[in-house]
Each structure stands twice: as C-alpha cells, then as structure tokens.
GROMACS .gro file of C-alpha atoms in nm:
model
  339
    1MET     CA    1  -1.513  -0.258   3.048
    2ALA     CA    2  -1.400   0.111   3.012
    3THR     CA    3  -1.625   0.354   2.857
    4ILE     CA    4  -1.560   0.663   2.644
    5LYS     CA    5  -1.638   0.879   2.949
    6ASP     CA    6  -1.361   0.683   3.145
    7VAL     CA    7  -1.114   0.767   2.876
    8ALA     CA    8  -1.219   1.140   2.873
    9ALA     CA    9  -1.175   1.168   3.251
   10LEU     CA   10  -0.828   1.004   3.236
   11ALA     CA   11  -0.725   1.228   2.956
   12GLY     CA   12  -0.873   1.533   3.126
   13ILE     CA   13  -1.092   1.640   2.815
   14SER     CA   14  -1.461   1.612   2.719
   15TYR     CA   15  -1.590   1.280   2.593
   16THR     CA   16  -1.717   1.447   2.267
   17THR     CA   17  -1.347   1.530   2.178
   18VAL     CA   18  -1.261   1.167   2.250
   19SER     CA   19  -1.533   1.070   2.008
   20HIS     CA   20  -1.379   1.288   1.743
   21VAL     CA   21  -1.043   1.134   1.800
   22VAL     CA   22  -1.172   0.787   1.776
   23ASN     CA   23  -1.393   0.841   1.488
   24LYS     CA   24  -1.176   1.102   1.303
   25THR     CA   25  -1.465   1.331   1.269
   26ARG     CA   26  -1.305   1.658   1.340
   27PRO     CA   27  -0.940   1.775   1.362
   28VAL     CA   28  -0.781   1.807   1.693
   29SER     CA   29  -0.442   1.915   1.833
   30GLU     CA   30  -0.145   1.673   1.831
   31GLU     CA   31  -0.127   1.711   2.217
   32VAL     CA   32  -0.495   1.620   2.258
   33ARG     CA   33  -0.462   1.311   2.024
   34VAL     CA   34  -0.169   1.176   2.217
   35LYS     CA   35  -0.355   1.229   2.544
   36VAL     CA   36  -0.652   1.036   2.418
   37GLU     CA   37  -0.447   0.756   2.268
   38ALA     CA   38  -0.250   0.704   2.581
   39ALA     CA   39  -0.593   0.690   2.785
   40ILE     CA   40  -0.726   0.432   2.546
   41LYS     CA   41  -0.413   0.223   2.571
   42THR     CA   42  -0.395   0.239   2.954
   43LEU     CA   43  -0.774   0.160   2.993
   44ASP     CA   44  -0.771  -0.101   2.700
   45TYR     CA   45  -1.077   0.089   2.580
   46VAL     CA   46  -1.268  -0.068   2.281
   47PRO     CA   47  -1.488   0.164   2.090
   48SER     CA   48  -1.858   0.055   2.051
   49ALA     CA   49  -1.896  -0.087   1.712
   50VAL     CA   50  -2.279  -0.028   1.732
   51ALA     CA   51  -2.228   0.327   1.810
   52ARG     CA   52  -2.015   0.394   1.532
   53SER     CA   53  -2.215   0.218   1.290
   54LEU     CA   54  -2.517   0.430   1.376
   55LYS     CA   55  -2.316   0.742   1.297
   56ALA     CA   56  -2.152   0.608   0.987
   57LYS     CA   57  -2.461   0.432   0.875
   58THR     CA   58  -2.219   0.127   0.792
   59THR     CA   59  -2.112  -0.180   0.998
   60ALA     CA   60  -1.834  -0.284   0.767
   61THR     CA   61  -1.976  -0.642   0.815
   62ILE     CA   62  -2.069  -0.886   0.550
   63GLY     CA   63  -2.318  -1.178   0.612
   64LEU     CA   64  -2.237  -1.522   0.457
   65LEU     CA   65  -2.487  -1.795   0.432
   66VAL     CA   66  -2.376  -2.140   0.344
   67PRO     CA   67  -2.572  -2.458   0.330
   68ASN     CA   68  -2.305  -2.697   0.488
   69SER     CA   69  -1.974  -2.587   0.635
   70LEU     CA   70  -1.856  -2.945   0.670
   71ASN     CA   71  -1.842  -2.966   0.295
   72PRO     CA   72  -1.498  -2.855   0.200
   73TYR     CA   73  -1.627  -2.679  -0.116
   74PHE     CA   74  -1.817  -2.421   0.113
   75ALA     CA   75  -1.525  -2.397   0.358
   76GLU     CA   76  -1.286  -2.298   0.063
   77LEU     CA   77  -1.546  -2.066  -0.072
   78ALA     CA   78  -1.598  -1.893   0.265
   79ARG     CA   79  -1.218  -1.855   0.299
   80GLY     CA   80  -1.185  -1.681  -0.048
   81ILE     CA   81  -1.463  -1.441   0.064
   82GLU     CA   82  -1.319  -1.386   0.394
   83ASP     CA   83  -0.962  -1.328   0.260
   84TYR     CA   84  -1.103  -1.060   0.013
   85CYS     CA   85  -1.318  -0.885   0.279
   86GLU     CA   86  -1.036  -0.869   0.526
   87ARG     CA   87  -0.812  -0.699   0.262
   88ASN     CA   88  -1.081  -0.438   0.217
   89GLY     CA   89  -1.177  -0.347   0.567
   90TYR     CA   90  -1.474  -0.573   0.615
   91CYS     CA   91  -1.537  -0.853   0.864
   92VAL     CA   92  -1.759  -1.164   0.779
   93ILE     CA   93  -2.034  -1.328   0.980
   94LEU     CA   94  -2.075  -1.704   0.873
   95CYS     CA   95  -2.398  -1.877   0.909
   96ASN     CA   96  -2.425  -2.246   0.838
   97SER     CA   97  -2.770  -2.372   0.759
   98ASP     CA   98  -2.701  -2.750   0.763
   99ASP     CA   99  -2.888  -2.778   0.447
  100ASN     CA  100  -3.209  -2.695   0.661
  101PRO     CA  101  -3.433  -2.446   0.485
  102ASP     CA  102  -3.597  -2.338   0.818
  103LYS     CA  103  -3.261  -2.275   0.976
  104GLN     CA  104  -3.133  -2.098   0.658
  105ARG     CA  105  -3.448  -1.855   0.677
  106SER     CA  106  -3.380  -1.798   1.053
  107TYR     CA  107  -3.019  -1.705   0.983
  108LEU     CA  108  -3.129  -1.478   0.713
  109ARG     CA  109  -3.332  -1.286   0.966
  110VAL     CA  110  -3.062  -1.267   1.229
  111LEU     CA  111  -2.802  -1.121   0.982
  112LEU     CA  112  -3.053  -0.852   0.850
  113GLU     CA  113  -3.125  -0.756   1.200
  114LYS     CA  114  -2.755  -0.704   1.254
  115ARG     CA  115  -2.748  -0.424   0.985
  116ILE     CA  116  -2.498  -0.598   0.770
  117ASP     CA  117  -2.370  -0.401   0.467
  118GLY     CA  118  -2.399  -0.682   0.236
  119LEU     CA  119  -2.502  -1.054   0.192
  120ILE     CA  120  -2.358  -1.343   0.019
  121VAL     CA  121  -2.583  -1.651  -0.020
  122ALA     CA  122  -2.493  -2.000  -0.117
  123SER     CA  123  -2.840  -2.165  -0.117
  124ALA     CA  124  -2.919  -2.513   0.024
  125GLY     CA  125  -3.145  -2.537  -0.293
  126GLY     CA  126  -3.500  -2.636  -0.314
  127ASP     CA  127  -3.629  -2.371  -0.084
  128SER     CA  128  -3.887  -2.148  -0.243
  129GLY     CA  129  -3.926  -1.982   0.100
  130LEU     CA  130  -3.585  -1.850   0.099
  131ALA     CA  131  -3.627  -1.718  -0.260
  132GLN     CA  132  -3.936  -1.535  -0.148
  133GLY     CA  133  -3.761  -1.389   0.156
  134LEU     CA  134  -3.455  -1.274  -0.039
  135ALA     CA  135  -3.689  -1.119  -0.302
  136ASN     CA  136  -3.786  -0.842  -0.066
  137VAL     CA  137  -3.429  -0.774   0.079
  138ARG     CA  138  -3.298  -0.446   0.010
  139THR     CA  139  -2.941  -0.506   0.132
  140PRO     CA  140  -2.683  -0.547  -0.134
  141MET     CA  141  -2.659  -0.915  -0.220
  142VAL     CA  142  -2.468  -1.181  -0.422
  143ILE     CA  143  -2.588  -1.531  -0.495
  144VAL     CA  144  -2.313  -1.783  -0.520
  145ASP     CA  145  -2.311  -2.143  -0.675
  146ARG     CA  146  -2.694  -2.203  -0.691
  147ALA     CA  147  -2.924  -1.946  -0.857
  148LEU     CA  148  -3.253  -1.874  -0.689
  149GLU     CA  149  -3.542  -1.821  -0.909
  150GLY     CA  150  -3.716  -1.480  -0.869
  151VAL     CA  151  -3.434  -1.326  -0.690
  152ASP     CA  152  -3.299  -1.013  -0.859
  153ALA     CA  153  -2.932  -1.016  -0.740
  154ASP     CA  154  -2.574  -1.055  -0.863
  155LEU     CA  155  -2.489  -1.422  -0.942
  156VAL     CA  156  -2.146  -1.581  -0.938
  157ARG     CA  157  -2.120  -1.940  -1.020
  158ILE     CA  158  -1.938  -2.190  -1.218
  159ASP     CA  159  -2.084  -2.334  -1.537
  160HIS     CA  160  -2.225  -2.662  -1.400
  161GLU     CA  161  -2.361  -2.797  -1.723
  162TYR     CA  162  -2.049  -2.749  -1.924
  163GLY     CA  163  -1.833  -2.870  -1.634
  164ALA     CA  164  -2.018  -3.212  -1.652
  165TYR     CA  165  -2.012  -3.210  -2.020
  166LEU     CA  166  -1.640  -3.178  -2.008
  167ALA     CA  167  -1.618  -3.448  -1.748
  168THR     CA  168  -1.822  -3.690  -1.958
  169ARG     CA  169  -1.633  -3.618  -2.266
  170HIS     CA  170  -1.312  -3.688  -2.102
  171LEU     CA  171  -1.418  -4.031  -2.019
  172LEU     CA  172  -1.558  -4.081  -2.368
  173GLU     CA  173  -1.226  -3.986  -2.511
  174LEU     CA  174  -1.059  -4.245  -2.305
  175GLY     CA  175  -1.278  -4.507  -2.470
  176HIS     CA  176  -1.541  -4.551  -2.203
  177ARG     CA  177  -1.881  -4.624  -2.323
  178ASP     CA  178  -2.050  -4.790  -2.024
  179ILE     CA  179  -2.048  -4.471  -1.800
  180ALA     CA  180  -2.262  -4.403  -1.495
  181THR     CA  181  -2.337  -4.096  -1.301
  182ILE     CA  182  -2.399  -4.026  -0.927
  183SER     CA  183  -2.586  -3.696  -0.918
  184GLY     CA  184  -2.680  -3.471  -0.637
  185PRO     CA  185  -3.045  -3.414  -0.512
  186ALA     CA  186  -3.281  -3.354  -0.803
  187THR     CA  187  -3.441  -3.064  -0.618
  188THR     CA  188  -3.127  -2.859  -0.666
  189SER     CA  189  -3.036  -2.663  -0.979
  190VAL     CA  190  -2.664  -2.756  -0.952
  191ALA     CA  191  -2.757  -3.138  -0.977
  192GLN     CA  192  -3.002  -3.069  -1.255
  193MET     CA  193  -2.745  -2.880  -1.471
  194ARG     CA  194  -2.469  -3.132  -1.399
  195LEU     CA  195  -2.693  -3.415  -1.492
  196ALA     CA  196  -2.788  -3.229  -1.808
  197GLY     CA  197  -2.431  -3.196  -1.910
  198PHE     CA  198  -2.368  -3.554  -1.865
  199CYS     CA  199  -2.665  -3.659  -2.079
  200ARG     CA  200  -2.569  -3.404  -2.349
  201ALA     CA  201  -2.211  -3.552  -2.382
  202LEU     CA  202  -2.355  -3.904  -2.418
  203ALA     CA  203  -2.619  -3.796  -2.662
  204GLU     CA  204  -2.357  -3.630  -2.887
  205ALA     CA  205  -2.165  -3.965  -2.882
  206GLY     CA  206  -2.484  -4.145  -2.986
  207LEU     CA  207  -2.514  -4.325  -2.646
  208SER     CA  208  -2.821  -4.367  -2.416
  209VAL     CA  209  -2.816  -4.400  -2.047
  210ALA     CA  210  -3.003  -4.684  -1.877
  211PRO     CA  211  -3.199  -4.558  -1.570
  212GLU     CA  212  -2.996  -4.798  -1.351
  213ARG     CA  213  -2.669  -4.603  -1.450
  214MET     CA  214  -2.807  -4.266  -1.317
  215LEU     CA  215  -2.820  -4.275  -0.938
  216GLU     CA  216  -2.928  -3.983  -0.729
  217SER     CA  217  -2.738  -3.914  -0.405
  218ASP     CA  218  -2.677  -3.601  -0.181
  219PHE     CA  219  -2.352  -3.406  -0.227
  220THR     CA  220  -2.158  -3.606   0.058
  221SER     CA  221  -1.916  -3.899   0.055
  222THR     CA  222  -2.156  -4.118   0.245
  223GLY     CA  223  -2.421  -4.068  -0.030
  224GLY     CA  224  -2.143  -4.137  -0.296
  225TYR     CA  225  -2.037  -4.455  -0.117
  226SER     CA  226  -2.392  -4.580  -0.083
  227ALA     CA  227  -2.476  -4.508  -0.464
  228ALA     CA  228  -2.146  -4.671  -0.562
  229ALA     CA  229  -2.215  -4.984  -0.367
  230THR     CA  230  -2.516  -5.039  -0.570
  231LEU     CA  231  -2.352  -4.958  -0.895
  232LEU     CA  232  -2.065  -5.186  -0.832
  233GLU     CA  233  -2.240  -5.464  -0.680
  234HIS     CA  234  -2.338  -5.649  -1.014
  235ASN     CA  235  -2.222  -5.570  -1.363
  236PRO     CA  236  -2.017  -5.247  -1.277
  237PRO     CA  237  -1.976  -4.969  -1.521
  238SER     CA  238  -1.625  -4.889  -1.662
  239ALA     CA  239  -1.642  -4.532  -1.555
  240ILE     CA  240  -1.844  -4.300  -1.305
  241PHE     CA  241  -1.900  -3.934  -1.318
  242ALA     CA  242  -1.945  -3.822  -0.967
  243ALA     CA  243  -2.147  -3.492  -0.943
  244ASN     CA  244  -1.903  -3.350  -0.687
  245ASP     CA  245  -1.568  -3.457  -0.546
  246MET     CA  246  -1.727  -3.564  -0.215
  247ILE     CA  247  -1.938  -3.814  -0.402
  248GLY     CA  248  -1.624  -3.914  -0.582
  249PHE     CA  249  -1.444  -3.995  -0.247
  250GLY     CA  250  -1.723  -4.226  -0.160
  251VAL     CA  251  -1.691  -4.389  -0.489
  252LEU     CA  252  -1.309  -4.456  -0.436
  253ARG     CA  253  -1.385  -4.617  -0.102
  254ALA     CA  254  -1.667  -4.838  -0.218
  255ALA     CA  255  -1.440  -4.954  -0.515
  256ALA     CA  256  -1.136  -5.024  -0.294
  257GLU     CA  257  -1.355  -5.231  -0.052
  258ARG     CA  258  -1.444  -5.448  -0.351
  259ASN     CA  259  -1.094  -5.488  -0.487
  260ILE     CA  260  -1.186  -5.283  -0.791
  261ARG     CA  261  -0.875  -5.087  -0.909
  262VAL     CA  262  -0.908  -4.735  -0.986
  263PRO     CA  263  -0.827  -4.635  -1.264
  264THR     CA  264  -0.733  -4.985  -1.412
  265ASP     CA  265  -1.075  -5.142  -1.365
  266LEU     CA  266  -1.280  -4.823  -1.293
  267SER     CA  267  -1.233  -4.456  -1.399
  268VAL     CA  268  -1.374  -4.201  -1.156
  269ILE     CA  269  -1.398  -3.823  -1.214
  270GLY     CA  270  -1.549  -3.561  -0.979
  271PHE     CA  271  -1.644  -3.208  -0.980
  272ASP     CA  272  -1.537  -2.885  -0.804
  273ASP     CA  273  -1.165  -2.943  -0.747
  274ILE     CA  274  -1.158  -2.901  -0.368
  275GLN     CA  275  -0.810  -2.925  -0.224
  276MET     CA  276  -0.867  -3.269  -0.068
  277SER     CA  277  -0.908  -3.412  -0.419
  278ARG     CA  278  -0.529  -3.384  -0.451
  279TYR     CA  279  -0.444  -3.596  -0.157
  280VAL     CA  280  -0.689  -3.891  -0.170
  281TYR     CA  281  -0.565  -4.217  -0.327
  282PRO     CA  282  -0.568  -4.230  -0.617
  283ALA     CA  283  -0.573  -3.844  -0.663
  284LEU     CA  284  -0.907  -3.756  -0.805
  285THR     CA  285  -0.929  -3.645  -1.173
  286THR     CA  286  -1.204  -3.357  -1.144
  287VAL     CA  287  -1.356  -3.061  -1.311
  288GLY     CA  288  -1.339  -2.722  -1.165
  289GLN     CA  289  -1.190  -2.374  -1.115
  290SER     CA  290  -1.017  -2.225  -0.806
  291ILE     CA  291  -1.283  -2.210  -0.538
  292LEU     CA  292  -1.078  -1.953  -0.339
  293GLN     CA  293  -1.082  -1.728  -0.647
  294LEU     CA  294  -1.461  -1.784  -0.689
  295GLY     CA  295  -1.515  -1.670  -0.322
  296GLU     CA  296  -1.301  -1.366  -0.386
  297MET     CA  297  -1.483  -1.287  -0.714
  298ALA     CA  298  -1.815  -1.306  -0.521
  299ALA     CA  299  -1.689  -1.072  -0.247
  300GLY     CA  300  -1.550  -0.819  -0.506
  301VAL     CA  301  -1.889  -0.821  -0.679
  302LEU     CA  302  -2.066  -0.750  -0.353
  303LEU     CA  303  -1.827  -0.472  -0.235
  304ARG     CA  304  -1.869  -0.298  -0.571
  305ARG     CA  305  -2.251  -0.334  -0.520
  306ILE     CA  306  -2.220  -0.166  -0.181
  307ALA     CA  307  -2.024   0.121  -0.311
  308THR     CA  308  -2.253   0.172  -0.613
  309PRO     CA  309  -2.590   0.041  -0.556
  310THR     CA  310  -2.719   0.156  -0.887
  311LEU     CA  311  -2.505  -0.077  -1.090
  312SER     CA  312  -2.693  -0.321  -1.333
  313THR     CA  313  -2.725  -0.661  -1.193
  314GLU     CA  314  -2.461  -0.908  -1.337
  315GLN     CA  315  -2.398  -1.253  -1.372
  316ARG     CA  316  -2.054  -1.415  -1.366
  317ILE     CA  317  -2.045  -1.759  -1.506
  318VAL     CA  318  -1.699  -1.920  -1.459
  319THR     CA  319  -1.581  -2.166  -1.719
  320PRO     CA  320  -1.443  -2.495  -1.560
  321SER     CA  321  -1.159  -2.706  -1.691
  322ILE     CA  322  -1.033  -3.067  -1.652
  323VAL     CA  323  -0.793  -3.116  -1.376
  324MET     CA  324  -0.603  -3.436  -1.446
  325ARG     CA  325  -0.497  -3.661  -1.185
  326GLU     CA  326  -0.477  -4.030  -1.123
  327SER     CA  327  -0.834  -4.163  -1.114
  328THR     CA  328  -0.907  -4.193  -1.490
  329ALA     CA  329  -0.738  -4.395  -1.759
  330PRO     CA  330  -0.815  -4.528  -2.104
  331LEU     CA  331  -1.061  -4.837  -2.108
  332ALA     CA  332  -0.861  -5.170  -2.095
  333GLY     CA  333  -0.818  -5.282  -2.460
  334VAL     CA  334  -0.777  -4.931  -2.609
  335PHE     CA  335  -0.442  -4.843  -2.451
  336GLU     CA  336  -0.254  -4.867  -2.785
  337GLN     CA  337  -0.418  -4.553  -2.942
  338TYR     CA  338  -0.306  -4.350  -2.652
  339ARG     CA  339   0.069  -4.438  -2.675
   0.00000   0.00000   0.00000
C-alpha cells in the first residue's frame, strides 16, 4: 500500500507539502497541486483516516448501537440514520447486540475506543449496566426508541403509550369488546408504555381485561405466533392488539393455520408500520410514523449536538397515527352502523 512518502517521491516534493494538499491545511501552487493529485491517482494512495483524525480531532464517524438488526424496525431506523449522516459527511459504524446486554456493553467500549464523534443508542432494554456505562460517557449521544433511566442525553422516540391507546380505540370504534393484547417483554419500557395505552383505552370504555387476554411475548413473529396460538385455541377474542408489527405477523400466521379469517373473524392491529406490514396478507393495519424519518431526526439531533455541545438536552416525542389497511373490520353484527 502506497504511503504519503511514496506520493512525495513520485511528485518530487516534500511529504509535508503532500500533507497540506491532502488535508487542505495550507495553500499551494496550482502546479504543485496537480503533481500531487497525479501521483495520488497513479499510486492509488488512500490517506490515513487515523492520522487525519488526530490532526483534526474528529473522525467524521458515528457509532450506532441497535439491539436486533434482524428486526426490520431497526434496519429501517439504521437506514434513516445512515442516509442523513452520509448527506452530511459522516459515516456510520453499526453494532448489533442481539438483545444481549453483555454484547451491548462490549460494543459500547469498542465504539468509544474508536474515537467516534457521536453515538446513537437503541437500547435492548432492561439493562441497568448499559445505563450506568452511558451515564459516564462524554461523547455526544442520542437515545432512540427506549429511554434509559439515569442517562442525561437527547431522546428521540415515538409516543408508545398514545400509539397503543389509538390502536385500542380503533378496535373499540369498530365494535370490538373482547380485545386481547400480546405485549413485549415486561422488562422494557416500550412494552410497559404500550400495555398502559391499551389498558387506558379499555378503562375509558368501561371495560376490564381478564389476565388471560394479556399475554407477554418478545418483539418477534415467533413470539407473536406462540402467544396467538394460546389465545386462539379456545374461546378466541374478536380482536388482538399486537405490541409491534412482528408480533402481528405471527398472529396472522396462527390465525391462518386455524382457518380463522382476518378480518372477518378476527381483527388484528400492530404497531411501528414497518415496510413489510404493507405486503403481508392481509396487509396489517398498524400504528406508527415513518421509521426512516425517525432515524433521520435522531441523526439530525446528534449532529447538532456535535456542532454545539452546550445545547440543552432535548426530547423529541413523535406522535403516531393509525395506518389503515386490511386486517381490521367492524365486529360481525355491527356492520350496519358503518355503512
């Protein structure tokens, strides 16, 4: 691999002059600049990012820590973050913790050792160790999706409680009264807030929820399928609020295997509005906001924090809305009022 001294030798000038051309740290004549650029092209020289970052005290690199890159939500979030950073001259290092708190903390150390300019964290949840580690981080940071107690950082997330409330209200307005929910892990703040929104909507309607109508799962299609199999085995509800779209996909599969028609026999609504929810059959009614835009918003907040570290910490809570598709319908027997 060619070095800066190789470029200098070929151009017939000092390597410090080459450095000035590459890093634009001092004006040089047009003749010298042309010689240097020709030598760089001939040798296919790649400047050392490490050396340049030491001089500039910046790496133009953002660290992104996500809990599960197989979940389309985090894939879309990462894409939004990456697109915004690329447009603004930053590259992104993606680390996937596989919902493993130990791996999450390990990746955090790796990212900080690489002298990143900023950090975006989508937490796996339920990990006080990560929160303690982040509490001492001085690198500009934004938390996305799941708040971390005790961490003083900018936060960008959707309004989980209100979104679940909207989803449940939608089912109630369609005439459903026997409504079940499949929530995420109780250890995560996201699951807690979405379950709270579900319960609030039912309480306002004067309804209580039997424990057997509230099942806990993880945020995966496998978890949703297993929980739905239990709900649909005997005396199935008329509607299910799935705490995310992946759970909703599992519900659709479990219903299809039992010849339960969606939405004629069972209405299903999800949360997040991942792109895949448009293409399952039937297309999933859901609650959400553009995940790509959420990622771009998080990246924008971080780059402003990097540029002006003294800004006051801010919280951006995005209001979700119902995305109507094909998996919800009025309860059988109340169709007339919707004509």
